[in-house]
Amino acid sequence: MMEGSSKLDHILMDCIQAIEEKGWTVEDCLYRYPDLRHDLKPMLEAAIRLRNIRSLVPSNRFQRETLSRLQLRLQASHRPPKSAIFQRGTHSEVTTLPKTRILPRKKTALQWVFPILVAAFTIVVVAGGFTSIANAAKPGDVLYQLDQTIEQVQIQLQPSVEKQTRLYLSFASERLDEIFDLIKEQKSDHVIIALQGYEQNIHAAETLLNENIIGKEEYQQLAVVLNETLEAQTIQLQELIVLAPSSDQALIQAAIVKISYIRIAMVILTPTATPTPQVIRTQVSPEPSGTPGPYMTKSARPSPIADGTPPASVTAITSATSIIATVTSPTSLASPPITASDTPNPIYPSDTPSYPPSHTPSPTPSYTPSPTPSPTPSHTPIPGPDLTISPYQWVPSVPEGSIEYLDFLLRNIGTVTVQAEYRTQLYVDGIALQGTDPEIGLREGRMLLPGETDIDYFIWRATCGVHKLSAVTDVDNTIAESNENNNRIEDFTITVDCGTTTPPQ
Amino acid sequence: MHSKIDPNEGALILASVEGDGKAFEALYIRYMKAIFRYIFFRIGDENQAEDLTEEVFVRAWEALPKYQHRKYPFSSWLYRIAHNLIIDYYRMKKPVPLSNGLMRSYPSSAESLDHIVNRKHETQLLVNAMRKLSELEQEIVLLRFVEGLSHEEIAEMVGKSQTACRVTLHRALKSLRATLAKLEGYT
C-alpha cells in the first residue's frame, strides 16, 4: 500500500506538471498509464480543477487597505512594533533587505561612534559640495542613494525627537515633490520608489512620535504638526492621482488611505484627544465657487510642513471623523481648513445628513492653544450607539458599463458598541439595488466599537445617464441609536457618459 | 507560497521577532494570499476569510517571540494558527451560507462578465464539494494542490505519516471528483 500510494502520487504530480507546463490533456496522461486509468482519472480531474483556482485572491479593497489596517492592529497589540528609525529601506522585495534590519536594536557600547562617523562624513560631503546636488536627486538619478544616505545622517544628528520628527516630515514632503517631478518627466517607473520613501518617512515620524513622547506636553504640539502636514499632503496626493498614469493611481490611493488611518490612530492614541472644531463634511458635494480646486498647480499647493508653531488655521488633533471627511471629500481636501469655532472643544457630526454650504472659513482664523484643554466636551454625545455613513471617494462621472466600487465609511460615533446586526442599502435613483450579480447593493454590517470606523463598498454597474445615488445604513432600523438622523448618504449625482470607455476628465 | 526557510525569510522573521513591524509586513505580503485561500476554502465566505486572515497575522505577531524557526517552517506555523482560528470560528458560529459577496474580487473592467460568472461558479462548486470532505481531507487537499506544500510538510502539520497523508489525499480527490459530478448533475 505504501509503495502503491507513493507511485500513484508520483504519477499524479507528473501528469499535473505535464498538463500545466507542456499542454497535455488529461487523456494524454491516462493514455500513458492505462493500468491506472480508473484511479488516476478522477484524481487528476479534481486536482486540476483545484490547481486552476490558485489564482484566487482577496478582494481588491482588502488588498488595498489591509496593510494599513494591519499596522493599526499591530500597534494596538500586546507587542506594538518598535521604532521605525532604521526602517528606511523596503521589505517589499526581500532581496533588498538591508542587513542592519536584523541587528538587535539594543544600544551597543560603540554606538556613540556612529554619530561621530556620520558627522564627519557629512562634513566631508558638504565640503565637497555634493549635498545640494544630491539633495536635488530623484529616484532613478545616480545621486539618489547619496541623497538618501545624507538624509539618514541628518536625522541621526538631530538632537531631539521633535527635530527628528520634523525632519522626517520634511523628507516626506521632498518625496512628494519628487513624485510630481517624476510624473511631469514621465518617469512613472520611479514613482513607486519615491512613494515608498514618502510612506516610510511618514511612518517613521509617526512611530517616533508615539514611542517617545506620547503623553508628554510637547506631544500635542508635534501631533498637530504631523496632522497638519498629513492633511496638506493628502491634498497633494489627491492632485497626484489626477496627474499620475493609471498604473500609479492605485498606489497613491493606498497612500492616502494609509495617511487617513495614521491620523485616525493619532486621535485614538492621544490621551488628551481633542477633536477639532472642524465642520464635519461627510458628503461629496459640488465644489463651491471660489474655493481652490483639487487640481492646484504645484506652486499653489499648501506648504506641506507646518512651521511648528501652534497652527493658525486648525486646532489640536483632528477628530477621526473629520479626518475621514477630509479624505472623503475632494472639496474639503482642496478647501482651506474649515473652522466652526475657535475653541478646541470636540464637536460631533451634525444631526442632519446634509451640510449647508455656509461654513465659509474665516480668512484669518485665530486660535490660541490652550495648555490645558477642557476635558469636558461642549457637546457630549447622547449615550448609546450611533452609526454614521459617508461616501469614500465617489467620483462624479464614470464611463458606461464600468463596474464601480462605491466605497463608504461607517463609523460608530456613539458611546456603545454597534452590533453586527444592521445592513446598509444602496439606492440608485431611489430604487434599492437588489444585488444582482455582479452588482451588490446590500451589505451586512460589522460590529463597530465606539469610535471605530469600517470601510465597505457596493458594486454597481454604471448605466447610461445621470443618476442619483444614495445609501442608508441600518436600513432595517435594528440598531437603537442615539441619533437616527445621520444614517444616510444623500443624493450623490453621478453622470455616466453614454458610449465612453474611459473616464472623462 | 514559500514553504522553505530561505536566508532572507529568516532575516525577516528575526527582525519581526525583534519588533520590526516593516519586516513583518513583508512576511504578511508574502503569505497573506495563501493564508486567505486556505481559510476561504475552509469556511466559504470571503468577508470572513479576509477578517480571519488578518487575525492570523495579528496572532502570529503577538506569538512571534515564542516561534522557533528552526523547528517549523514559518508557513506551517501560519497554517497552524489559521487552522486553530477556523476551528474557533466553527465553534462560535455555524458555517455561513455562501454569500453574494463570494468572489467579489473578480469584477474588473479587464474581465468579461461571462468570465467572472464562470469563475465564480467554479469556485462555488469547489467550495461546496470541499465541504463534503472531512476536515483532515480538506486540509490535506488544500495544502497539497492549492498551496503546493510537500507531503513531508503536510505530514508535519497534520501530525500524520506521509503515507497516511497520501492515502487520505487520494481518497479525498476521488471523493471530491464524485461530489463535483453530483453537484454538476452528471450522476
mmCIF file of C-alpha atoms in Angstrom, chain A residues 1-2 4-9 12-13 16 38-47 49-63 65-67 69-71 73-74 76-84 87 89 91-92 94-95 97 101-106 199-200 203 258 402-403 405 434-435 437-444 446 456-457 459 461, chain B residues 6-12 14-26 28-30 32-33 36-37 40-41 46-47 49-51 53-55 57-58 60-65 100-101 103-109 111 113 116-117 119-120 122-123 125-126 130 141-142 144-148 151 163 166-167 169-174 176-178 180-181 184:
data_model
loop_
_atom_site.group_PDB
_atom_site.id
_atom_site.type_symbol
_atom_site.label_atom_id
_atom_site.label_comp_id
_atom_site.label_asym_id
_atom_site.label_seq_id
_atom_site.Cartn_x
_atom_site.Cartn_y
_atom_site.Cartn_z
ATOM 1 C CA MET A 1 0.000 0.000 0.000
ATOM 2 C CA MET A 2 2.875 2.305 0.835
ATOM 3 C CA GLY A 4 1.257 1.973 -4.333
ATOM 4 C CA SER A 5 0.249 5.316 -2.856
ATOM 5 C CA SER A 6 3.680 6.751 -3.381
ATOM 6 C CA LYS A 7 3.813 5.635 -7.001
ATOM 7 C CA LEU A 8 0.333 6.895 -7.721
ATOM 8 C CA ASP A 9 1.174 10.203 -6.145
ATOM 9 C CA LEU A 12 -0.327 12.192 -10.420
ATOM 10 C CA MET A 13 2.134 15.027 -9.892
ATOM 11 C CA ILE A 16 -0.288 17.670 -13.390
ATOM 12 C CA HIS A 38 -9.549 4.035 -13.153
ATOM 13 C CA ASP A 39 -7.793 5.557 -10.140
ATOM 14 C CA LEU A 40 -5.961 8.303 -11.888
ATOM 15 C CA LYS A 41 -8.784 9.880 -13.861
ATOM 16 C CA PRO A 42 -10.960 11.209 -11.015
ATOM 17 C CA MET A 43 -7.941 12.277 -9.011
ATOM 18 C CA LEU A 44 -6.425 14.109 -11.910
ATOM 19 C CA GLU A 45 -9.644 15.865 -12.842
ATOM 20 C CA ALA A 46 -10.238 17.052 -9.297
ATOM 21 C CA ALA A 47 -6.636 18.088 -8.769
ATOM 22 C CA ARG A 49 -9.647 21.959 -11.062
ATOM 23 C CA LEU A 50 -8.207 22.763 -7.668
ATOM 24 C CA ARG A 51 -4.973 23.934 -9.198
ATOM 25 C CA ASN A 52 -6.871 26.244 -11.510
ATOM 26 C CA ILE A 53 -8.243 28.244 -8.640
ATOM 27 C CA ARG A 54 -4.887 29.007 -7.119
ATOM 28 C CA SER A 55 -5.209 32.491 -8.562
ATOM 29 C CA LEU A 56 -7.954 33.206 -6.061
ATOM 30 C CA VAL A 57 -7.053 36.341 -4.169
ATOM 31 C CA PRO A 58 -8.755 38.523 -1.581
ATOM 32 C CA SER A 59 -10.825 41.440 -2.802
ATOM 33 C CA ASN A 60 -9.153 44.486 -4.265
ATOM 34 C CA ARG A 61 -10.401 46.539 -1.366
ATOM 35 C CA PHE A 62 -8.882 44.165 1.130
ATOM 36 C CA GLN A 63 -5.569 44.154 -0.653
ATOM 37 C CA GLU A 65 -6.255 48.526 2.748
ATOM 38 C CA THR A 66 -5.062 45.535 4.624
ATOM 39 C CA LEU A 67 -1.546 46.769 5.312
ATOM 40 C CA ARG A 69 -5.233 48.049 8.964
ATOM 41 C CA LEU A 70 -2.626 45.517 9.987
ATOM 42 C CA GLN A 71 -0.284 48.309 11.070
ATOM 43 C CA ARG A 73 -3.776 46.314 14.720
ATOM 44 C CA LEU A 74 -0.135 45.632 15.450
ATOM 45 C CA ALA A 76 -2.802 48.034 19.317
ATOM 46 C CA SER A 77 -1.492 44.538 20.004
ATOM 47 C CA HIS A 78 0.261 43.330 23.127
ATOM 48 C CA ARG A 79 3.523 43.747 21.287
ATOM 49 C CA PRO A 80 3.482 47.011 19.339
ATOM 50 C CA PRO A 81 6.226 47.340 16.728
ATOM 51 C CA LYS A 82 9.355 49.147 17.722
ATOM 52 C CA SER A 83 10.679 52.382 16.302
ATOM 53 C CA ALA A 84 10.927 52.742 12.579
ATOM 54 C CA GLN A 87 13.250 51.270 8.520
ATOM 55 C CA GLY A 89 14.537 50.600 3.166
ATOM 56 C CA HIS A 91 10.893 45.000 2.762
ATOM 57 C CA SER A 92 8.558 44.522 -0.111
ATOM 58 C CA VAL A 94 13.100 40.645 0.315
ATOM 59 C CA THR A 95 16.289 40.713 -1.658
ATOM 60 C CA LEU A 97 16.644 43.710 2.900
ATOM 61 C CA ARG A 101 17.442 45.472 9.937
ATOM 62 C CA ILE A 102 18.162 42.166 11.504
ATOM 63 C CA LEU A 103 20.537 43.574 14.040
ATOM 64 C CA PRO A 104 19.168 43.873 17.520
ATOM 65 C CA ARG A 105 18.264 47.433 18.231
ATOM 66 C CA LYS A 106 19.864 47.415 21.635
ATOM 67 C CA GLU A 199 5.410 56.414 3.330
ATOM 68 C CA GLN A 200 8.496 55.326 5.201
ATOM 69 C CA HIS A 203 5.628 56.059 9.250
ATOM 70 C CA LYS A 258 -2.709 54.863 4.978
ATOM 71 C CA SER A 402 -17.900 50.209 -15.874
ATOM 72 C CA ILE A 403 -18.177 48.291 -12.654
ATOM 73 C CA TYR A 405 -16.780 50.101 -6.397
ATOM 74 C CA GLN A 434 -31.137 44.345 -5.333
ATOM 75 C CA GLY A 435 -27.718 42.810 -5.617
ATOM 76 C CA ASP A 437 -24.655 39.509 -9.750
ATOM 77 C CA PRO A 438 -22.196 41.142 -10.150
ATOM 78 C CA GLU A 439 -23.859 44.119 -8.528
ATOM 79 C CA ILE A 440 -24.030 44.331 -4.771
ATOM 80 C CA GLY A 441 -26.403 46.840 -3.263
ATOM 81 C CA LEU A 442 -26.935 45.466 0.206
ATOM 82 C CA ARG A 443 -24.139 44.899 2.690
ATOM 83 C CA GLU A 444 -24.121 43.228 6.048
ATOM 84 C CA ARG A 446 -19.813 44.585 11.044
ATOM 85 C CA ASP A 456 -17.101 48.728 2.949
ATOM 86 C CA TYR A 457 -18.411 49.039 -0.568
ATOM 87 C CA ILE A 459 -20.639 47.277 -6.555
ATOM 88 C CA ARG A 461 -22.605 48.612 -12.951
ATOM 89 C CA ASP B 6 15.393 30.946 2.895
ATOM 90 C CA PRO B 7 18.014 33.240 4.395
ATOM 91 C CA ASN B 8 16.032 36.346 3.595
ATOM 92 C CA GLU B 9 12.931 34.949 5.174
ATOM 93 C CA GLY B 10 14.980 34.022 8.206
ATOM 94 C CA ALA B 11 16.164 37.612 8.415
ATOM 95 C CA LEU B 12 12.633 38.900 8.138
ATOM 96 C CA LEU B 14 14.329 37.529 13.155
ATOM 97 C CA ALA B 15 13.686 41.209 12.558
ATOM 98 C CA SER B 16 9.993 40.633 13.267
ATOM 99 C CA VAL B 17 10.827 38.849 16.483
ATOM 100 C CA GLU B 18 12.861 41.917 17.406
ATOM 101 C CA GLY B 19 9.765 44.023 16.872
ATOM 102 C CA ASP B 20 10.347 45.320 13.363
ATOM 103 C CA GLY B 21 6.863 45.951 12.011
ATOM 104 C CA LYS B 22 8.076 46.557 8.475
ATOM 105 C CA ALA B 23 9.779 43.186 8.344
ATOM 106 C CA PHE B 24 6.562 41.593 9.463
ATOM 107 C CA GLU B 25 4.670 43.466 6.786
ATOM 108 C CA ALA B 26 6.961 41.874 4.227
ATOM 109 C CA TYR B 28 2.463 39.412 5.555
ATOM 110 C CA ILE B 29 2.639 40.384 1.892
ATOM 111 C CA ARG B 30 4.395 37.129 1.168
ATOM 112 C CA MET B 32 -1.343 36.785 3.010
ATOM 113 C CA LYS B 33 -2.883 35.409 -0.178
ATOM 114 C CA PHE B 36 -6.559 33.749 2.674
ATOM 115 C CA ARG B 37 -7.106 30.936 0.168
ATOM 116 C CA PHE B 40 -11.588 30.775 2.291
ATOM 117 C CA PHE B 41 -11.885 27.187 1.132
ATOM 118 C CA GLU B 46 -14.825 35.788 1.513
ATOM 119 C CA ASN B 47 -15.560 38.508 4.058
ATOM 120 C CA ALA B 49 -11.867 34.786 5.292
ATOM 121 C CA GLU B 50 -10.391 38.257 4.949
ATOM 122 C CA ASP B 51 -11.069 39.039 8.582
ATOM 123 C CA THR B 53 -6.563 36.243 7.509
ATOM 124 C CA GLU B 54 -5.735 39.465 9.279
ATOM 125 C CA GLU B 55 -6.405 37.833 12.601
ATOM 126 C CA PHE B 57 -1.206 37.581 11.302
ATOM 127 C CA VAL B 58 -2.049 39.607 14.365
ATOM 128 C CA ALA B 60 1.319 35.424 14.715
ATOM 129 C CA TRP B 61 2.826 38.810 15.501
ATOM 130 C CA GLU B 62 1.932 38.504 19.148
ATOM 131 C CA ALA B 63 3.238 34.969 19.379
ATOM 132 C CA LEU B 64 6.392 35.553 17.354
ATOM 133 C CA PRO B 65 8.752 35.678 20.336
ATOM 134 C CA ASN B 100 -23.410 37.125 -2.506
ATOM 135 C CA GLY B 101 -20.055 38.580 -1.603
ATOM 136 C CA MET B 103 -15.640 36.118 -5.217
ATOM 137 C CA ARG B 104 -16.453 39.771 -5.353
ATOM 138 C CA SER B 105 -12.811 40.401 -6.058
ATOM 139 C CA TYR B 106 -13.213 39.206 -9.580
ATOM 140 C CA PRO B 107 -15.195 42.037 -11.119
ATOM 141 C CA SER B 108 -12.805 44.192 -13.057
ATOM 142 C CA SER B 109 -13.084 46.109 -16.218
ATOM 143 C CA GLU B 111 -12.513 40.745 -17.375
ATOM 144 C CA LEU B 113 -18.802 39.321 -17.076
ATOM 145 C CA ILE B 116 -16.389 36.414 -13.898
ATOM 146 C CA VAL B 117 -19.577 34.422 -13.601
ATOM 147 C CA ARG B 119 -15.078 31.525 -12.417
ATOM 148 C CA LYS B 120 -17.361 32.353 -9.573
ATOM 149 C CA GLU B 122 -16.466 27.061 -10.491
ATOM 150 C CA THR B 123 -15.170 28.345 -7.188
ATOM 151 C CA LEU B 125 -18.804 24.417 -6.793
ATOM 152 C CA LEU B 126 -15.396 23.546 -5.444
ATOM 153 C CA MET B 130 -14.813 20.553 -0.408
ATOM 154 C CA VAL B 141 -6.149 18.611 -0.322
ATOM 155 C CA LEU B 142 -5.799 22.351 0.066
ATOM 156 C CA ARG B 144 -1.202 19.919 -1.443
ATOM 157 C CA PHE B 145 -2.969 21.197 -4.520
ATOM 158 C CA VAL B 146 -3.823 24.798 -3.833
ATOM 159 C CA GLU B 147 -0.794 25.782 -1.782
ATOM 160 C CA GLY B 148 1.672 23.290 -3.220
ATOM 161 C CA HIS B 151 3.885 15.601 1.698
ATOM 162 C CA THR B 163 1.890 7.579 3.742
ATOM 163 C CA ARG B 166 -1.004 10.306 0.602
ATOM 164 C CA VAL B 167 -3.730 7.752 1.113
ATOM 165 C CA LEU B 169 -5.267 12.700 -0.299
ATOM 166 C CA HIS B 170 -6.052 10.127 -2.968
ATOM 167 C CA ARG B 171 -9.258 9.142 -1.289
ATOM 168 C CA ALA B 172 -10.230 12.770 -0.892
ATOM 169 C CA LEU B 173 -9.568 13.559 -4.536
ATOM 170 C CA LYS B 174 -11.756 10.715 -5.699
ATOM 171 C CA LEU B 176 -14.164 15.327 -4.453
ATOM 172 C CA ARG B 177 -14.492 14.357 -8.096
ATOM 173 C CA ALA B 178 -17.575 12.291 -7.336
ATOM 174 C CA LEU B 180 -18.391 17.597 -8.165
ATOM 175 C CA ALA B 181 -20.027 15.305 -10.685
ATOM 176 C CA GLU B 184 -22.956 19.293 -11.679
#
